[in-house]
PDB file of C-alpha atoms in Angstrom:
ATOM      1  CA  ASP V  21     102.235  99.875  98.922  1.00  0.00           C
ATOM      2  CA  THR V  22     102.157  96.622 100.808  1.00  0.00           C
ATOM      3  CA  GLY V  23      99.189  95.007  99.076  1.00  0.00           C
ATOM      4  CA  VAL V  24      99.114  92.143  96.595  1.00  0.00           C
ATOM      5  CA  SER V  25     100.242  93.222  93.137  1.00  0.00           C
ATOM      6  CA  GLN V  26      99.741  91.534  89.786  1.00  0.00           C
ATOM      7  CA  ASP V  27     101.358  92.103  86.429  1.00  0.00           C
ATOM      8  CA  PRO V  28     100.235  92.736  83.784  1.00  0.00           C
ATOM      9  CA  ARG V  29      96.803  94.160  84.496  1.00  0.00           C
ATOM     10  CA  HIS V  30      95.604  93.374  80.982  1.00  0.00           C
ATOM     11  CA  LYS V  31      96.798  90.906  78.386  1.00  0.00           C
ATOM     12  CA  ILE V  32      95.468  90.384  74.877  1.00  0.00           C
ATOM     13  CA  THR V  33      96.816  87.416  73.000  1.00  0.00           C
ATOM     14  CA  LYS V  34      96.049  85.271  70.001  1.00  0.00           C
ATOM     15  CA  ARG V  35      94.794  81.728  70.341  1.00  0.00           C
ATOM     16  CA  GLY V  36      97.657  79.288  70.592  1.00  0.00           C
ATOM     17  CA  GLN V  37     100.116  81.693  72.196  1.00  0.00           C
ATOM     18  CA  ASN V  38     101.596  81.241  75.667  1.00  0.00           C
ATOM     19  CA  VAL V  39     101.092  83.820  78.406  1.00  0.00           C
ATOM     20  CA  THR V  40     102.615  84.277  81.847  1.00  0.00           C
ATOM     21  CA  PHE V  41     101.270  86.283  84.736  1.00  0.00           C
ATOM     22  CA  ARG V  42     103.073  87.372  87.878  1.00  0.00           C
ATOM     23  CA  CYS V  43     101.807  87.848  91.416  1.00  0.00           C
ATOM     24  CA  ASP V  44     103.673  89.508  94.279  1.00  0.00           C
ATOM     25  CA  PRO V  45     102.005  88.699  97.597  1.00  0.00           C
ATOM     26  CA  ILE V  46     102.093  90.626 100.849  1.00  0.00           C
ATOM     27  CA  SER V  47     105.594  89.982 102.095  1.00  0.00           C
ATOM     28  CA  GLU V  48     104.850  88.219 105.372  1.00  0.00           C
ATOM     29  CA  HIS V  49     102.172  85.951 103.886  1.00  0.00           C
ATOM     30  CA  ASN V  50     103.213  82.332 103.448  1.00  0.00           C
ATOM     31  CA  ARG V  51     100.186  81.262 101.400  1.00  0.00           C
ATOM     32  CA  LEU V  52      99.463  82.277  97.823  1.00  0.00           C
ATOM     33  CA  TYR V  53      96.368  81.398  95.808  1.00  0.00           C
ATOM     34  CA  TRP V  54      95.360  81.675  92.164  1.00  0.00           C
ATOM     35  CA  TYR V  55      91.735  82.022  91.063  1.00  0.00           C
ATOM     36  CA  ARG V  56      89.895  82.537  87.788  1.00  0.00           C
ATOM     37  CA  GLN V  57      86.838  84.752  87.545  1.00  0.00           C
ATOM     38  CA  THR V  58      84.510  85.003  84.570  1.00  0.00           C
ATOM     39  CA  LEU V  59      81.738  87.512  84.058  1.00  0.00           C
ATOM     40  CA  GLY V  60      78.847  87.007  86.429  1.00  0.00           C
ATOM     41  CA  GLN V  61      80.645  84.412  88.517  1.00  0.00           C
ATOM     42  CA  GLY V  62      82.564  84.359  91.734  1.00  0.00           C
ATOM     43  CA  PRO V  63      86.239  83.482  91.790  1.00  0.00           C
ATOM     44  CA  GLU V  64      87.019  79.808  91.134  1.00  0.00           C
ATOM     45  CA  PHE V  65      90.004  78.263  92.862  1.00  0.00           C
ATOM     46  CA  LEU V  66      92.872  77.105  90.644  1.00  0.00           C
ATOM     47  CA  THR V  67      95.818  76.333  92.921  1.00  0.00           C
ATOM     48  CA  TYR V  68      97.628  77.358  96.077  1.00  0.00           C
ATOM     49  CA  PHE V  69     101.095  77.389  97.568  1.00  0.00           C
ATOM     50  CA  GLN V  70     102.361  77.304 101.085  1.00  0.00           C
ATOM     51  CA  ASN V  71     105.794  78.853 100.858  1.00  0.00           C
ATOM     52  CA  GLU V  72     107.296  77.283  97.713  1.00  0.00           C
ATOM     53  CA  ALA V  73     105.252  74.081  97.835  1.00  0.00           C
ATOM     54  CA  GLN V  74     102.228  73.728  95.587  1.00  0.00           C
ATOM     55  CA  LEU V  75      99.788  71.931  97.885  1.00  0.00           C
ATOM     56  CA  GLU V  76      96.558  71.734  95.958  1.00  0.00           C
ATOM     57  CA  LYS V  77      95.337  72.054  92.385  1.00  0.00           C
ATOM     58  CA  SER V  78      91.784  72.281  91.135  1.00  0.00           C
ATOM     59  CA  ARG V  79      90.387  70.075  88.405  1.00  0.00           C
ATOM     60  CA  LEU V  80      89.997  73.360  86.505  1.00  0.00           C
ATOM     61  CA  LEU V  81      93.762  73.507  86.162  1.00  0.00           C
ATOM     62  CA  SER V  82      94.338  71.618  82.924  1.00  0.00           C
ATOM     63  CA  ASP V  83      97.787  70.472  81.856  1.00  0.00           C
ATOM     64  CA  ARG V  84      98.137  73.674  79.832  1.00  0.00           C
ATOM     65  CA  PHE V  85      98.298  75.613  83.091  1.00  0.00           C
ATOM     66  CA  SER V  86     101.342  75.645  85.339  1.00  0.00           C
ATOM     67  CA  ALA V  87     102.139  77.690  88.406  1.00  0.00           C
ATOM     68  CA  GLU V  88     105.354  78.199  90.299  1.00  0.00           C
ATOM     69  CA  ARG V  89     106.524  79.943  93.418  1.00  0.00           C
ATOM     70  CA  PRO V  90     110.238  79.212  93.278  1.00  0.00           C
ATOM     71  CA  LYS V  91     111.465  81.051  96.362  1.00  0.00           C
ATOM     72  CA  GLY V  92     108.280  81.228  98.345  1.00  0.00           C
ATOM     73  CA  SER V  93     107.750  84.861  97.436  1.00  0.00           C
ATOM     74  CA  PHE V  94     106.333  85.865  94.028  1.00  0.00           C
ATOM     75  CA  SER V  95     104.444  83.390  91.859  1.00  0.00           C
ATOM     76  CA  THR V  96     103.896  82.949  88.143  1.00  0.00           C
ATOM     77  CA  LEU V  97     100.965  81.381  86.326  1.00  0.00           C
ATOM     78  CA  GLU V  98     101.617  80.236  82.768  1.00  0.00           C
ATOM     79  CA  ILE V  99      98.996  79.217  80.253  1.00  0.00           C
ATOM     80  CA  GLN V 100     100.284  77.382  77.203  1.00  0.00           C
ATOM     81  CA  ARG V 101      98.492  77.191  73.858  1.00  0.00           C
ATOM     82  CA  THR V 102      95.786  79.586  74.978  1.00  0.00           C
ATOM     83  CA  GLU V 103      92.180  78.992  73.953  1.00  0.00           C
ATOM     84  CA  GLN V 104      89.299  81.436  73.753  1.00  0.00           C
ATOM     85  CA  GLY V 105      87.767  79.773  76.803  1.00  0.00           C
ATOM     86  CA  ASP V 106      90.763  80.897  78.833  1.00  0.00           C
ATOM     87  CA  SER V 107      89.572  84.495  78.590  1.00  0.00           C
ATOM     88  CA  ALA V 108      88.893  85.578  82.166  1.00  0.00           C
ATOM     89  CA  MET V 109      90.180  87.607  85.078  1.00  0.00           C
ATOM     90  CA  TYR V 110      92.991  85.809  86.873  1.00  0.00           C
ATOM     91  CA  LEU V 111      93.180  86.725  90.533  1.00  0.00           C
ATOM     92  CA  CYS V 112      95.952  86.187  93.009  1.00  0.00           C
ATOM     93  CA  ALA V 113      95.504  86.265  96.783  1.00  0.00           C
ATOM     94  CA  SER V 114      97.782  85.792  99.753  1.00  0.00           C
ATOM     95  CA  SER V 115      97.310  85.061 103.432  1.00  0.00           C
ATOM     96  CA  ARG V 116      98.941  83.883 106.595  1.00  0.00           C
ATOM     97  CA  SER V 117      97.972  80.314 107.442  1.00  0.00           C
ATOM     98  CA  GLY V 118      94.398  80.145 108.668  1.00  0.00           C
ATOM     99  CA  SER V 119      93.486  83.770 108.069  1.00  0.00           C
ATOM    100  CA  ALA V 120      91.508  85.607 105.443  1.00  0.00           C
ATOM    101  CA  GLN V 121      92.920  86.186 101.995  1.00  0.00           C
ATOM    102  CA  PHE V 122      93.917  89.511 100.500  1.00  0.00           C
ATOM    103  CA  PHE V 123      93.373  89.818  96.772  1.00  0.00           C
ATOM    104  CA  GLY V 124      95.316  91.571  94.068  1.00  0.00           C
ATOM    105  CA  PRO V 125      93.672  93.659  91.319  1.00  0.00           C
ATOM    106  CA  GLY V 126      93.751  90.791  88.843  1.00  0.00           C
ATOM    107  CA  THR V 127      95.032  90.238  85.307  1.00  0.00           C
ATOM    108  CA  ARG V 128      92.385  90.376  82.606  1.00  0.00           C
ATOM    109  CA  LEU V 129      93.187  87.954  79.789  1.00  0.00           C
ATOM    110  CA  THR V 130      91.532  88.227  76.401  1.00  0.00           C
ATOM    111  CA  VAL V 131      92.234  85.474  73.881  1.00  0.00           C
ATOM    112  CA  LEU V 132      91.337  86.395  70.321  1.00  0.00           C
TER     113      LEU V 132
ATOM    114  CA  ALA R   8      82.809  70.029  99.816  1.00  0.00           C
ATOM    115  CA  GLN R   9      81.064  73.306 100.431  1.00  0.00           C
ATOM    116  CA  SER R  10      78.755  75.375  98.284  1.00  0.00           C
ATOM    117  CA  VAL R  11      77.396  78.906  98.509  1.00  0.00           C
ATOM    118  CA  THR R  12      74.124  80.254  97.181  1.00  0.00           C
ATOM    119  CA  GLN R  13      73.594  83.958  96.817  1.00  0.00           C
ATOM    120  CA  LEU R  14      69.888  84.152  96.169  1.00  0.00           C
ATOM    121  CA  ASP R  15      69.820  87.556  94.477  1.00  0.00           C
ATOM    122  CA  SER R  16      71.966  88.386  91.464  1.00  0.00           C
ATOM    123  CA  GLN R  17      71.030  92.060  91.666  1.00  0.00           C
ATOM    124  CA  VAL R  18      69.617  94.227  94.451  1.00  0.00           C
ATOM    125  CA  PRO R  19      68.542  97.771  93.561  1.00  0.00           C
ATOM    126  CA  VAL R  20      67.921 100.117  96.474  1.00  0.00           C
ATOM    127  CA  PHE R  21      67.570 103.831  97.111  1.00  0.00           C
ATOM    128  CA  GLU R  22      70.178 105.761  99.054  1.00  0.00           C
ATOM    129  CA  GLU R  23      69.676 105.730 102.829  1.00  0.00           C
ATOM    130  CA  ALA R  24      67.387 102.692 102.637  1.00  0.00           C
ATOM    131  CA  PRO R  25      68.258  99.451 104.476  1.00  0.00           C
ATOM    132  CA  VAL R  26      69.538  96.471 102.522  1.00  0.00           C
ATOM    133  CA  GLU R  27      70.003  92.746 103.047  1.00  0.00           C
ATOM    134  CA  LEU R  28      72.092  90.553 100.753  1.00  0.00           C
ATOM    135  CA  ARG R  29      71.305  86.897 101.287  1.00  0.00           C
ATOM    136  CA  CYS R  30      73.810  84.078 101.510  1.00  0.00           C
ATOM    137  CA  ASN R  31      73.187  80.424 102.267  1.00  0.00           C
ATOM    138  CA  TYR R  32      75.835  77.753 102.404  1.00  0.00           C
ATOM    139  CA  SER R  33      76.050  74.001 102.637  1.00  0.00           C
ATOM    140  CA  SER R  34      78.806  72.104 104.381  1.00  0.00           C
ATOM    141  CA  SER R  35      79.219  68.911 106.329  1.00  0.00           C
ATOM    142  CA  VAL R  36      81.937  70.381 108.547  1.00  0.00           C
ATOM    143  CA  SER R  37      82.464  73.510 110.595  1.00  0.00           C
ATOM    144  CA  VAL R  38      83.002  76.596 108.492  1.00  0.00           C
ATOM    145  CA  TYR R  39      84.530  80.004 108.254  1.00  0.00           C
ATOM    146  CA  LEU R  40      82.406  82.591 106.454  1.00  0.00           C
ATOM    147  CA  PHE R  41      83.379  85.724 104.569  1.00  0.00           C
ATOM    148  CA  TRP R  42      81.906  88.610 102.660  1.00  0.00           C
ATOM    149  CA  TYR R  43      84.065  90.271 100.028  1.00  0.00           C
ATOM    150  CA  VAL R  44      83.268  93.432  98.067  1.00  0.00           C
ATOM    151  CA  GLN R  45      84.477  94.224  94.568  1.00  0.00           C
ATOM    152  CA  TYR R  46      84.202  97.802  93.359  1.00  0.00           C
ATOM    153  CA  PRO R  47      84.259  98.420  89.598  1.00  0.00           C
ATOM    154  CA  ASN R  48      87.662  97.671  88.065  1.00  0.00           C
ATOM    155  CA  GLN R  49      89.164  96.717  91.411  1.00  0.00           C
ATOM    156  CA  GLY R  50      90.137  93.488  93.161  1.00  0.00           C
ATOM    157  CA  LEU R  51      88.143  91.804  95.911  1.00  0.00           C
ATOM    158  CA  GLN R  52      88.401  93.344  99.365  1.00  0.00           C
ATOM    159  CA  LEU R  53      87.528  91.532 102.570  1.00  0.00           C
ATOM    160  CA  LEU R  54      84.469  93.179 104.112  1.00  0.00           C
ATOM    161  CA  LEU R  55      83.977  90.982 107.170  1.00  0.00           C
ATOM    162  CA  LYS R  56      84.535  87.462 108.406  1.00  0.00           C
ATOM    163  CA  TYR R  57      83.188  84.937 110.880  1.00  0.00           C
ATOM    164  CA  LEU R  58      85.778  82.568 112.299  1.00  0.00           C
ATOM    165  CA  SER R  59      84.426  81.810 115.788  1.00  0.00           C
ATOM    166  CA  GLY R  60      82.885  83.517 118.791  1.00  0.00           C
ATOM    167  CA  SER R  61      80.108  86.052 118.422  1.00  0.00           C
ATOM    168  CA  THR R  62      77.787  85.185 115.570  1.00  0.00           C
ATOM    169  CA  LEU R  63      77.300  88.863 114.708  1.00  0.00           C
ATOM    170  CA  VAL R  64      80.248  90.428 112.937  1.00  0.00           C
ATOM    171  CA  GLU R  65      80.617  94.004 111.802  1.00  0.00           C
ATOM    172  CA  SER R  66      82.676  95.921 109.275  1.00  0.00           C
ATOM    173  CA  ILE R  67      84.140  99.390 109.705  1.00  0.00           C
ATOM    174  CA  ASN R  68      81.780 100.898 107.138  1.00  0.00           C
ATOM    175  CA  GLY R  69      78.485  99.932 108.744  1.00  0.00           C
ATOM    176  CA  PHE R  70      77.828  96.475 107.291  1.00  0.00           C
ATOM    177  CA  GLU R  71      77.078  93.528 109.546  1.00  0.00           C
ATOM    178  CA  ALA R  72      76.436  89.841 109.041  1.00  0.00           C
ATOM    179  CA  GLU R  73      75.058  87.187 111.331  1.00  0.00           C
ATOM    180  CA  PHE R  74      76.071  83.549 111.269  1.00  0.00           C
ATOM    181  CA  ASN R  75      72.981  81.391 111.683  1.00  0.00           C
ATOM    182  CA  LYS R  76      74.075  77.784 111.971  1.00  0.00           C
ATOM    183  CA  SER R  77      70.586  76.292 112.069  1.00  0.00           C
ATOM    184  CA  GLN R  78      69.595  78.074 108.866  1.00  0.00           C
ATOM    185  CA  THR R  79      73.069  77.786 107.335  1.00  0.00           C
ATOM    186  CA  SER R  80      72.958  81.464 106.460  1.00  0.00           C
ATOM    187  CA  PHE R  81      75.287  84.447 106.641  1.00  0.00           C
ATOM    188  CA  HIS R  82      73.206  87.366 105.385  1.00  0.00           C
ATOM    189  CA  LEU R  83      74.800  90.787 104.997  1.00  0.00           C
ATOM    190  CA  ARG R  84      72.909  93.861 106.175  1.00  0.00           C
ATOM    191  CA  LYS R  85      73.308  97.605 106.309  1.00  0.00           C
ATOM    192  CA  PRO R  86      70.702  99.882 107.893  1.00  0.00           C
ATOM    193  CA  SER R  87      71.337 102.827 105.555  1.00  0.00           C
ATOM    194  CA  VAL R  88      73.230 102.513 102.263  1.00  0.00           C
ATOM    195  CA  HIS R  89      75.247 105.142 100.429  1.00  0.00           C
ATOM    196  CA  ILE R  90      75.859 105.627  96.730  1.00  0.00           C
ATOM    197  CA  SER R  91      79.453 104.532  97.311  1.00  0.00           C
ATOM    198  CA  ASP R  92      78.247 101.086  98.449  1.00  0.00           C
ATOM    199  CA  THR R  93      77.410 100.261  94.829  1.00  0.00           C
ATOM    200  CA  ALA R  94      79.540  97.203  94.108  1.00  0.00           C
ATOM    201  CA  GLU R  95      79.541  93.440  93.668  1.00  0.00           C
ATOM    202  CA  TYR R  96      79.355  91.481  96.927  1.00  0.00           C
ATOM    203  CA  PHE R  97      80.592  87.908  97.241  1.00  0.00           C
ATOM    204  CA  CYS R  98      79.852  85.502 100.055  1.00  0.00           C
ATOM    205  CA  ALA R  99      82.418  82.751 100.645  1.00  0.00           C
ATOM    206  CA  VAL R 100      82.762  79.686 102.874  1.00  0.00           C
ATOM    207  CA  SER R 101      85.806  77.637 103.788  1.00  0.00           C
ATOM    208  CA  ASP R 102      86.360  74.462 105.736  1.00  0.00           C
ATOM    209  CA  ALA R 103      87.399  75.335 109.289  1.00  0.00           C
ATOM    210  CA  SER R 104      88.600  71.844 110.102  1.00  0.00           C
ATOM    211  CA  GLY R 105      91.073  71.376 107.283  1.00  0.00           C
ATOM    212  CA  GLY R 106      94.374  73.055 106.538  1.00  0.00           C
ATOM    213  CA  SER R 107      93.884  74.732 103.179  1.00  0.00           C
ATOM    214  CA  TYR R 108      91.186  77.280 104.105  1.00  0.00           C
ATOM    215  CA  ILE R 109      90.363  77.563 100.415  1.00  0.00           C
ATOM    216  CA  PRO R 110      87.103  79.497 100.141  1.00  0.00           C
ATOM    217  CA  THR R 111      84.259  78.597  97.845  1.00  0.00           C
ATOM    218  CA  PHE R 112      82.617  81.730  96.489  1.00  0.00           C
ATOM    219  CA  GLY R 113      79.045  82.447  95.551  1.00  0.00           C
ATOM    220  CA  ARG R 114      78.170  83.975  92.201  1.00  0.00           C
ATOM    221  CA  GLY R 115      77.911  87.439  93.675  1.00  0.00           C
ATOM    222  CA  THR R 116      75.174  90.004  94.249  1.00  0.00           C
ATOM    223  CA  SER R 117      75.309  93.321  92.504  1.00  0.00           C
ATOM    224  CA  LEU R 118      74.180  96.081  94.883  1.00  0.00           C
ATOM    225  CA  ILE R 119      72.990  99.114  92.977  1.00  0.00           C
ATOM    226  CA  VAL R 120      72.281 102.200  95.068  1.00  0.00           C
ATOM    227  CA  HIS R 121      70.148 104.861  93.408  1.00  0.00           C
ATOM    228  CA  PRO R 122      70.051 108.509  94.506  1.00  0.00           C
TER     229      PRO R 122
END
């Protein structure tokens, strides 16, 4: 399978815990994006990387959120001290520069 | 900054009937336009895109959309829908002049096809 993969698919955690999600993009794609999607809404941009460089971050990305793409391949998104408002679907997408994005299946986070 | 308005949150339709899902955008610069589809419990899939050239773009499964610059619209149409078209449809716009190509998504339209 050469699509975008995300792990885990579901995560349930208690408020205050830290969580980390992983995204593996399509191998020849140099751009990687993270989005958050809540029920009844479209995806909202969080951050994106070109190769290993994080080029843009949304205001939605509070200081509890951090993303890395250390070797320009897979990426991780960490949320520290989770809050109930962090409950959402976290989507990863990848693309070649200037072309459409391909999305992964998402990680559904539930914070109790 | 761009914004996208999907005027209908839900569109019910009978099988084999035509359908139009409306999308309007606002932007001060030239744009790329996209429609994505999300089937239940799956990720978003690109349905079709307008980057340049012909204003009418088509997908492999019978959907089409027309870029109308004067009306700032990119409505999605299908002449005859199937039960399997039941899904959430998202319109998105990105800045064609910048380098990030980060799309702004609409809130989505739920297409419900009844037998």
